[in-house]
CSV table of C-alpha atoms (C1' of nucleotides) in Angstrom, one decimal:
chain,number,residue,atom,x,y,z
A,5,MET,CA,-70.2,29.8,-86.8
A,6,THR,CA,-73.0,30.2,-84.3
A,7,ASP,CA,-76.1,28.2,-85.3
A,8,ARG,CA,-78.1,30.3,-87.9
A,9,HIS,CA,-81.1,28.0,-88.1
A,10,ILE,CA,-83.4,30.1,-85.5
A,11,ASP,CA,-87.0,29.4,-85.1
A,12,VAL,CA,-88.4,32.6,-86.9
A,13,HIS,CA,-91.8,31.8,-85.1
A,14,LYS,CA,-90.4,32.3,-81.6
A,15,ALA,CA,-89.2,35.4,-79.9
A,16,HIS,CA,-85.7,36.1,-80.7
A,17,ASP,CA,-83.2,38.7,-80.8
A,18,HIS,CA,-84.0,40.1,-84.1
A,19,GLU,CA,-81.5,42.9,-84.1
A,20,ALA,CA,-78.8,40.2,-84.0
A,21,CYS,CA,-80.7,38.5,-87.0
A,22,ILE,CA,-80.4,41.5,-89.0
A,23,ASP,CA,-76.6,42.3,-87.9
A,24,THR,CA,-75.8,38.7,-88.8
A,25,ALA,CA,-77.3,39.0,-92.3
A,26,LEU,CA,-75.7,42.3,-92.8
A,27,ALA,CA,-72.3,41.2,-91.8
A,28,ARG,CA,-72.6,38.1,-93.9
A,29,ALA,CA,-73.5,40.0,-96.8
A,30,ARG,CA,-70.6,42.4,-96.7
A,31,ALA,CA,-68.2,39.4,-96.4
A,32,LEU,CA,-69.7,37.7,-99.2
A,33,CYS,CA,-69.6,40.8,-101.5
A,34,ASP,CA,-66.2,41.5,-100.3
A,35,ASP,CA,-65.1,38.0,-101.5
A,36,ARG,CA,-66.7,38.1,-104.7
A,37,ASP,CA,-65.6,41.8,-105.5
A,38,VAL,CA,-69.0,43.1,-105.9
A,39,GLN,CA,-70.1,46.3,-104.4
A,40,LEU,CA,-72.7,46.2,-101.4
A,41,THR,CA,-73.3,49.9,-102.1
A,42,PRO,CA,-75.2,52.0,-99.5
A,43,ILE,CA,-78.4,51.9,-101.3
A,44,ARG,CA,-78.1,47.8,-101.5
A,45,GLU,CA,-77.2,47.6,-98.1
A,46,LYS,CA,-80.2,49.7,-97.0
A,47,VAL,CA,-82.4,47.6,-99.2
A,48,LEU,CA,-81.2,44.5,-97.6
A,49,ALA,CA,-81.7,45.8,-94.0
A,50,ILE,CA,-85.4,46.8,-94.9
A,51,VAL,CA,-86.0,43.3,-96.4
A,52,TRP,CA,-84.5,41.8,-93.1
A,53,LYS,CA,-86.6,44.1,-90.7
A,54,SER,CA,-89.0,41.2,-90.3
A,55,HIS,CA,-89.3,37.4,-91.3
A,56,LYS,CA,-92.3,38.3,-93.6
A,57,PRO,CA,-92.0,38.8,-97.3
A,58,VAL,CA,-91.9,42.5,-98.2
A,59,GLY,CA,-93.1,44.0,-101.3
A,60,ALA,CA,-91.1,46.2,-103.6
A,61,TYR,CA,-93.1,49.3,-103.0
A,62,GLN,CA,-93.2,48.7,-99.5
A,63,VAL,CA,-89.3,48.8,-99.6
A,64,LEU,CA,-89.6,52.0,-101.8
A,65,ASP,CA,-91.6,53.7,-99.1
A,66,GLU,CA,-89.0,52.8,-96.4
A,67,LEU,CA,-86.1,53.4,-98.5
A,68,ALA,CA,-87.5,56.9,-99.5
A,69,ARG,CA,-87.5,58.0,-95.7
A,70,THR,CA,-83.7,58.4,-95.8
A,71,HIS,CA,-83.2,58.4,-99.6
A,72,LYS,CA,-85.3,60.9,-101.4
A,73,ALA,CA,-84.1,60.3,-104.8
A,74,ALA,CA,-85.5,56.5,-104.4
A,75,ARG,CA,-87.9,55.4,-107.4
A,76,PRO,CA,-89.0,51.9,-108.5
A,77,PRO,CA,-85.9,51.5,-110.6
A,78,THR,CA,-83.7,52.3,-107.6
A,79,VAL,CA,-85.5,49.7,-105.5
A,80,TYR,CA,-85.7,46.9,-108.4
A,81,ARG,CA,-82.1,47.3,-109.1
A,82,ALA,CA,-81.1,46.8,-105.5
A,83,LEU,CA,-83.4,43.7,-105.2
A,84,ASP,CA,-82.1,42.4,-108.6
A,85,PHE,CA,-78.6,42.6,-107.4
A,86,LEU,CA,-79.4,41.2,-103.9
A,87,ILE,CA,-81.1,38.3,-105.6
A,88,ALA,CA,-78.2,37.6,-108.0
A,89,GLU,CA,-75.8,37.5,-105.1
A,90,GLY,CA,-78.1,35.1,-103.3
A,91,LEU,CA,-78.7,37.5,-100.4
A,92,ILE,CA,-82.6,37.6,-100.7
A,93,HIS,CA,-85.1,35.5,-102.3
A,94,LYS,CA,-88.4,36.2,-104.4
A,95,ILE,CA,-91.4,34.6,-102.9
A,96,GLU,CA,-93.2,34.2,-106.4
A,97,SER,CA,-96.7,33.5,-105.1
A,98,LEU,CA,-96.6,36.7,-103.0
A,99,ASN,CA,-94.6,39.1,-105.4
A,100,ALA,CA,-92.4,39.9,-102.4
A,101,TYR,CA,-89.1,39.4,-101.1
A,102,LEU,CA,-87.3,38.0,-98.2
A,103,GLY,CA,-83.9,37.8,-96.6
A,104,CYS,CA,-82.1,34.7,-97.5
A,105,GLY,CA,-81.1,32.9,-94.2
A,106,GLU,CA,-78.5,30.5,-96.0
A,107,ALA,CA,-76.6,33.2,-98.1
A,108,GLY,CA,-73.5,31.9,-99.5
A,109,VAL,CA,-74.6,28.2,-99.3
A,110,ALA,CA,-75.9,26.6,-102.4
A,111,HIS,CA,-79.5,25.6,-101.7
A,112,THR,CA,-83.0,25.7,-103.1
A,113,SER,CA,-85.8,28.2,-102.5
A,114,GLN,CA,-88.0,26.2,-100.2
A,115,PHE,CA,-90.6,28.2,-98.0
A,116,LEU,CA,-93.3,27.6,-95.6
A,117,ILE,CA,-95.7,30.7,-95.7
A,118,CYS,CA,-98.2,31.3,-92.8
A,119,ARG,CA,-101.5,32.6,-94.3
A,120,VAL,CA,-102.2,34.1,-91.0
A,121,CYS,CA,-99.2,35.8,-89.6
A,122,GLY,CA,-97.2,36.0,-92.8
A,123,THR,CA,-94.3,34.6,-91.3
A,124,THR,CA,-92.1,32.8,-93.8
A,125,GLU,CA,-89.6,30.2,-92.9
A,126,GLU,CA,-87.0,29.2,-95.3
A,127,ILE,CA,-86.2,25.5,-95.1
A,128,VAL,CA,-83.4,23.3,-96.5
A,129,ASP,CA,-84.6,20.0,-96.9
A,130,PRO,CA,-81.9,17.9,-98.9
A,131,LYS,CA,-84.6,14.8,-99.3
A,132,LEU,CA,-87.1,17.3,-100.9
A,133,ASP,CA,-84.4,18.8,-103.1
A,134,HIS,CA,-83.3,15.4,-104.2
A,135,ALA,CA,-87.0,14.7,-104.9
A,136,LEU,CA,-87.2,17.7,-107.1
A,137,ASP,CA,-84.1,16.8,-109.1
A,138,ALA,CA,-85.3,13.1,-109.4
A,139,ALA,CA,-88.6,14.3,-110.9
A,140,ALA,CA,-86.8,16.6,-113.4
A,141,ARG,CA,-84.5,14.0,-114.4
A,142,ARG,CA,-87.3,11.5,-115.0
A,143,ALA,CA,-88.8,14.1,-117.5
A,144,ARG,CA,-85.5,14.8,-119.0
A,145,PHE,CA,-85.6,18.3,-117.8
A,146,THR,CA,-82.6,20.4,-117.1
A,147,VAL,CA,-83.0,22.2,-113.9
A,148,GLU,CA,-82.0,25.9,-113.6
A,149,ARG,CA,-84.1,27.3,-110.9
A,150,LYS,CA,-86.3,25.3,-108.2
A,151,MET,CA,-89.1,27.1,-106.4
A,152,VAL,CA,-91.2,25.4,-103.6
A,153,GLU,CA,-93.7,27.5,-101.8
A,154,ILE,CA,-95.9,26.0,-99.2
A,155,ALA,CA,-98.8,28.1,-98.0
A,156,GLY,CA,-100.8,27.2,-94.9
A,157,LEU,CA,-100.5,27.9,-91.0
A,158,CYS,CA,-97.4,27.9,-88.9
A,159,GLY,CA,-97.4,26.1,-85.6
A,160,ARG,CA,-98.2,29.4,-83.5
A,161,CYS,CA,-101.2,30.2,-85.8
A,162,ALA,CA,-102.5,26.5,-86.0
A,163,GLY,CA,-102.3,25.8,-82.5
B,23,MET,CA,-110.2,6.3,-119.9
B,24,THR,CA,-107.5,6.8,-122.4
B,25,ASP,CA,-103.9,7.8,-121.1
B,26,ARG,CA,-104.2,11.7,-120.7
B,27,HIS,CA,-100.4,11.8,-119.8
B,28,ILE,CA,-99.1,12.8,-123.1
B,29,ASP,CA,-95.5,14.2,-123.8
B,30,VAL,CA,-96.3,17.9,-124.2
B,31,HIS,CA,-93.0,18.3,-125.8
B,32,LYS,CA,-93.8,16.0,-128.9
B,33,ALA,CA,-96.0,16.6,-131.7
B,34,HIS,CA,-99.5,15.5,-130.9
B,35,ASP,CA,-103.1,16.0,-132.0
B,36,HIS,CA,-103.5,19.2,-129.8
B,37,GLU,CA,-107.2,19.6,-131.2
B,38,ALA,CA,-107.7,16.4,-129.4
B,39,CYS,CA,-106.0,17.7,-126.2
B,40,ILE,CA,-108.3,20.7,-126.0
B,41,ASP,CA,-111.5,18.6,-126.9
B,42,THR,CA,-110.5,16.2,-124.1
B,43,ALA,CA,-109.9,19.1,-121.6
B,44,LEU,CA,-113.2,20.7,-122.4
B,45,ALA,CA,-115.3,17.6,-122.3
B,46,ARG,CA,-113.7,16.9,-119.1
B,47,ALA,CA,-114.5,20.3,-117.7
B,48,ARG,CA,-118.1,20.0,-118.9
B,49,ALA,CA,-118.5,16.7,-117.1
B,50,LEU,CA,-116.7,17.9,-113.8
B,51,CYS,CA,-118.9,21.2,-113.7
B,52,ASP,CA,-122.0,19.1,-114.5
B,53,ASP,CA,-121.3,16.8,-111.5
B,54,ARG,CA,-120.5,19.7,-109.3
B,55,ASP,CA,-123.7,21.7,-110.2
B,56,VAL,CA,-121.6,24.7,-111.3
B,57,GLN,CA,-122.0,26.6,-114.5
B,58,LEU,CA,-119.4,26.5,-117.1
B,59,THR,CA,-120.8,29.4,-119.0
B,60,PRO,CA,-119.9,30.4,-122.5
B,61,ILE,CA,-117.4,32.9,-121.0
B,62,ARG,CA,-115.9,30.6,-119.0
B,63,GLU,CA,-115.6,27.8,-121.5
B,64,LYS,CA,-114.1,30.3,-124.1
B,65,VAL,CA,-111.5,31.4,-121.5
B,66,LEU,CA,-110.6,27.6,-120.9
B,67,ALA,CA,-110.4,26.9,-124.4
B,68,ILE,CA,-108.0,30.0,-124.9
B,69,VAL,CA,-105.8,28.8,-122.0
B,70,TRP,CA,-105.7,25.4,-123.7
B,71,LYS,CA,-104.7,26.6,-127.0
B,72,SER,CA,-101.0,25.7,-126.2
B,73,HIS,CA,-99.0,24.0,-123.5
B,74,LYS,CA,-97.5,27.3,-122.6
B,75,PRO,CA,-98.7,29.5,-119.7
B,76,VAL,CA,-100.5,32.4,-121.0
B,77,GLY,CA,-101.1,35.8,-119.4
B,78,ALA,CA,-104.4,37.2,-118.3
B,79,TYR,CA,-104.2,40.2,-120.8
B,80,GLN,CA,-103.4,37.7,-123.7
B,81,VAL,CA,-106.7,35.9,-122.5
B,82,LEU,CA,-108.4,39.0,-122.7
B,83,ASP,CA,-107.1,40.1,-126.4
B,84,GLU,CA,-108.4,36.4,-127.5
B,85,LEU,CA,-111.6,36.9,-125.8
B,86,ALA,CA,-112.3,40.2,-127.0
B,87,ARG,CA,-112.4,39.0,-130.6
B,88,THR,CA,-115.6,37.2,-130.3
B,89,HIS,CA,-116.7,38.9,-127.2
B,90,LYS,CA,-116.5,42.7,-127.4
B,91,ALA,CA,-117.6,43.3,-123.8
B,92,ALA,CA,-114.6,41.6,-122.4
B,93,ARG,CA,-112.7,43.6,-119.8
B,94,PRO,CA,-110.0,42.6,-117.4
B,95,PRO,CA,-112.7,41.5,-114.7
B,96,THR,CA,-114.4,39.4,-117.2
B,97,VAL,CA,-111.1,37.4,-117.5
B,98,TYR,CA,-110.1,37.3,-114.0
B,99,ARG,CA,-113.5,36.2,-113.0
B,100,ALA,CA,-113.5,33.4,-115.4
B,101,LEU,CA,-109.8,32.5,-114.3
B,102,ASP,CA,-110.9,32.5,-110.6
B,103,PHE,CA,-113.7,30.1,-111.4
B,104,LEU,CA,-111.5,27.8,-113.3
B,105,ILE,CA,-108.9,27.5,-110.8
B,106,ALA,CA,-111.4,27.1,-108.0
B,107,GLU,CA,-112.7,24.3,-109.9
B,108,GLY,CA,-109.2,22.9,-110.7
B,109,LEU,CA,-109.5,23.2,-114.3
B,110,ILE,CA,-106.5,25.5,-114.8
B,111,HIS,CA,-103.3,26.6,-112.5
B,112,LYS,CA,-101.7,29.6,-112.1
B,113,ILE,CA,-97.9,29.6,-112.7
B,114,GLU,CA,-96.9,32.0,-110.1
B,115,SER,CA,-93.3,32.6,-111.2
B,116,LEU,CA,-94.8,33.9,-114.8
B,117,ASN,CA,-98.1,35.3,-113.5
B,118,ALA,CA,-99.6,33.1,-116.2
B,119,TYR,CA,-102.2,30.5,-116.4
B,120,LEU,CA,-102.0,27.0,-117.7
B,121,GLY,CA,-104.8,24.3,-118.4
B,122,CYS,CA,-104.7,21.6,-115.7
B,123,GLY,CA,-104.0,18.0,-117.4
B,124,GLU,CA,-105.1,16.3,-114.1
B,125,ALA,CA,-108.6,18.0,-113.8
B,126,GLY,CA,-110.9,16.3,-111.1
B,127,VAL,CA,-108.0,14.5,-109.6
B,128,ALA,CA,-106.4,15.7,-106.2
B,129,HIS,CA,-102.9,16.7,-106.9
B,130,THR,CA,-100.2,19.3,-106.1
B,131,SER,CA,-99.0,22.0,-108.5
B,132,GLN,CA,-95.7,20.8,-109.8
B,133,PHE,CA,-94.4,22.1,-113.1
B,134,LEU,CA,-91.4,22.1,-115.1
B,135,ILE,CA,-91.1,25.3,-117.2
B,136,CYS,CA,-88.8,25.6,-120.3
B,137,ARG,CA,-87.3,28.8,-120.2
B,138,VAL,CA,-86.4,28.7,-124.2
B,139,CYS,CA,-89.7,27.4,-125.5
B,140,GLY,CA,-92.0,28.1,-122.8
B,141,THR,CA,-93.8,24.7,-122.9
B,142,THR,CA,-94.9,23.7,-119.2
B,143,GLU,CA,-95.2,20.3,-118.0
B,144,GLU,CA,-97.4,19.3,-115.3
B,145,ILE,CA,-96.1,16.5,-113.4
B,146,VAL,CA,-97.6,14.4,-110.8
B,147,ASP,CA,-95.1,12.8,-108.4
B,148,PRO,CA,-96.2,11.3,-105.4
B,149,LYS,CA,-92.7,11.0,-104.0
B,150,LEU,CA,-92.0,14.5,-104.4
B,151,ASP,CA,-95.4,15.4,-102.9
B,152,HIS,CA,-94.8,13.3,-99.9
B,153,ALA,CA,-91.3,14.9,-99.6
B,154,LEU,CA,-93.5,18.4,-99.2
B,155,ASP,CA,-95.6,17.0,-96.8
B,156,ALA,CA,-92.6,15.5,-94.6
B,157,ALA,CA,-90.8,18.9,-94.7
B,158,ALA,CA,-93.8,20.6,-93.7
B,159,ARG,CA,-94.6,18.3,-90.9
B,160,ARG,CA,-91.2,18.4,-89.6
B,161,ALA,CA,-91.7,22.4,-89.2
B,162,ARG,CA,-95.1,21.6,-87.5
B,163,PHE,CA,-96.6,23.4,-90.5
B,164,THR,CA,-100.3,22.8,-91.8
B,165,VAL,CA,-100.1,22.5,-95.5
B,166,GLU,CA,-102.9,24.2,-97.4
B,167,ARG,CA,-101.3,24.9,-100.8
B,168,LYS,CA,-98.3,23.6,-102.3
B,169,MET,CA,-96.6,25.0,-105.1
B,170,VAL,CA,-93.6,23.5,-107.2
B,171,GLU,CA,-92.1,25.3,-110.0
B,172,ILE,CA,-89.0,24.0,-111.6
B,173,ALA,CA,-87.5,26.3,-114.3
B,174,GLY,CA,-84.7,25.3,-116.9
B,175,LEU,CA,-84.6,23.4,-120.1
B,176,CYS,CA,-86.8,20.8,-121.5
B,177,GLY,CA,-85.4,17.7,-123.2
B,178,ARG,CA,-86.0,19.3,-126.6
B,179,CYS,CA,-84.4,22.6,-125.9
B,180,ALA,CA,-81.6,21.2,-124.2
B,181,GLY,CA,-80.7,19.3,-127.2
C,16,DG,C1',-145.1,39.1,-110.3
C,17,DG,C1',-141.4,39.6,-107.7
C,18,DC,C1',-137.6,37.9,-104.5
C,19,DG,C1',-132.8,36.1,-104.4
C,20,DG,C1',-128.7,34.4,-106.1
C,21,DA,C1',-125.3,33.8,-109.8
C,22,DT,C1',-123.3,36.2,-113.6
C,23,DT,C1',-121.8,39.7,-116.3
C,24,DG,C1',-121.2,44.6,-117.6
C,25,DT,C1',-118.7,49.2,-116.6
C,26,DT,C1',-115.8,52.4,-115.1
C,27,DA,C1',-112.0,53.4,-112.4
C,28,DT,C1',-108.1,52.5,-109.8
C,29,DG,C1',-104.5,50.0,-107.4
C,30,DT,C1',-100.3,47.1,-107.5
C,31,DT,C1',-96.2,45.3,-109.6
C,32,DG,C1',-92.3,45.7,-112.8
C,33,DT,C1',-89.5,47.8,-117.1
C,34,DA,C1',-87.5,50.7,-120.9
C,35,DT,C1',-84.8,54.4,-121.9
C,36,DC,C1',-81.6,57.9,-121.8
C,37,DA,C1',-79.0,61.1,-118.8
C,38,DT,C1',-75.6,61.8,-115.1
C,39,DC,C1',-72.1,60.9,-111.8
C,40,DG,C1',-67.8,59.0,-109.8
C,41,DC,C1',-64.2,56.0,-110.0
C,42,DC,C1',-60.1,53.9,-112.0
C,43,DG,C1',-56.5,52.8,-115.3
C,44,DG,C1',-54.1,53.8,-119.6
C,45,DC,C1',-51.8,57.0,-122.2
D,12,DG,C1',-53.6,65.7,-116.5
D,13,DC,C1',-57.0,63.8,-119.3
D,14,DC,C1',-60.0,60.8,-121.4
D,15,DG,C1',-62.5,56.5,-122.0
D,16,DG,C1',-64.9,52.9,-120.3
D,17,DC,C1',-67.7,50.9,-116.5
D,18,DG,C1',-70.6,50.2,-112.8
D,19,DA,C1',-74.1,52.7,-110.3
D,20,DT,C1',-77.7,55.9,-109.9
D,21,DG,C1',-81.1,59.6,-111.3
D,22,DA,C1',-85.3,60.7,-113.6
D,23,DT,C1',-89.2,60.2,-116.5
D,24,DA,C1',-92.5,57.5,-118.6
D,25,DC,C1',-94.8,53.5,-119.4
D,26,DA,C1',-96.3,48.5,-119.5
D,27,DA,C1',-98.1,44.5,-117.3
D,28,DC,C1',-100.9,42.5,-113.9
D,29,DA,C1',-104.8,42.6,-110.8
D,30,DT,C1',-109.1,44.3,-108.1
D,31,DA,C1',-112.7,47.4,-106.1
D,32,DA,C1',-117.4,48.8,-106.4
D,33,DC,C1',-121.6,49.2,-108.2
D,34,DA,C1',-125.0,48.4,-111.8
D,35,DA,C1',-127.6,45.6,-114.8
D,36,DT,C1',-129.3,41.2,-116.3
D,37,DC,C1',-130.9,36.4,-116.3
D,38,DC,C1',-133.2,32.8,-114.3
D,39,DG,C1',-135.3,29.5,-111.2
D,40,DC,C1',-138.7,29.4,-107.7
D,41,DC,C1',-142.2,30.7,-104.6
DNA sequence: GGCGGATTGTTATGTTGTATCATCGCCGGC
DNA sequence: GCCGGCGATGATACAACATAACAATCCGCC
């Protein structure tokens, strides 16, 4: 496999980004015997159009261009499916959705969200993950879902 | 100062909890020369009625019992003030608000949210905080706001 | 007395997310 | 062949969360 950990802040071949994500999604759904239907795939492609979280109604607007019957439930059902399959994440502090760069790999939601350009980078930091687990264990808490969202300035926007 | 790190999952004198929070808020606002007006204090008291995050419209319903003119902006303005002064936190994954147990002390938002009973514990974990900073630094990211929300089962509900 | 800033009142609207029931297409059992 | 079930989608309505914009009020201060 090629290195998927690209720097989202730098110029890169984003078409390839999207293609990789879609191909990966198809493979994962196939493995799991779940259906990546045309609607779901279109929604996934829309979410992947950038490295910025996208709102559900923004997805709806895009989807409606090629799918006139699209309504809020159409979009939310697709988003729910994609989240359940680990293909996208919800960014809670923005009520928006972002393609998962680590689909198929167990990991925690950890994000760096640039306040200026909106670009949101998913990071995978085992030490941070371990610190989360340790904190929960200390409080006798059984972890089901971990959310880490760090807002601020990306290197490009700060520099 | 008495130990304010009580175990929110255990039975405790919650009236004292509220009183402490309100007294602390009054003192902090006084120090800072900002006004903890009756509306703001009422909203703070409502948020502190439990250790579960409370929605803005739930606050509105409560507030309206004693303050007929209350409307959504009334509540959101009070909540915004309380957040700005560090007296409450917003729990992003629930769109709800929780009294801050560490008001006046610089700290990161770190929460353990029980899916069953709703009780949400604020934790202050310097190691976790450091791990967040380290992860951001590694990505050349300037941190402005850190949010950690861990959802799952509290010790009581896990059995 | 009146100016200015902070707070609250008031109305309307924008944004995000769900409930509910109907319909469709497919596939396997009989 | 057909029928029953299931997963997916269509369609309407509504609930929940949040803000815009402007008016009115209060209060300290010159």
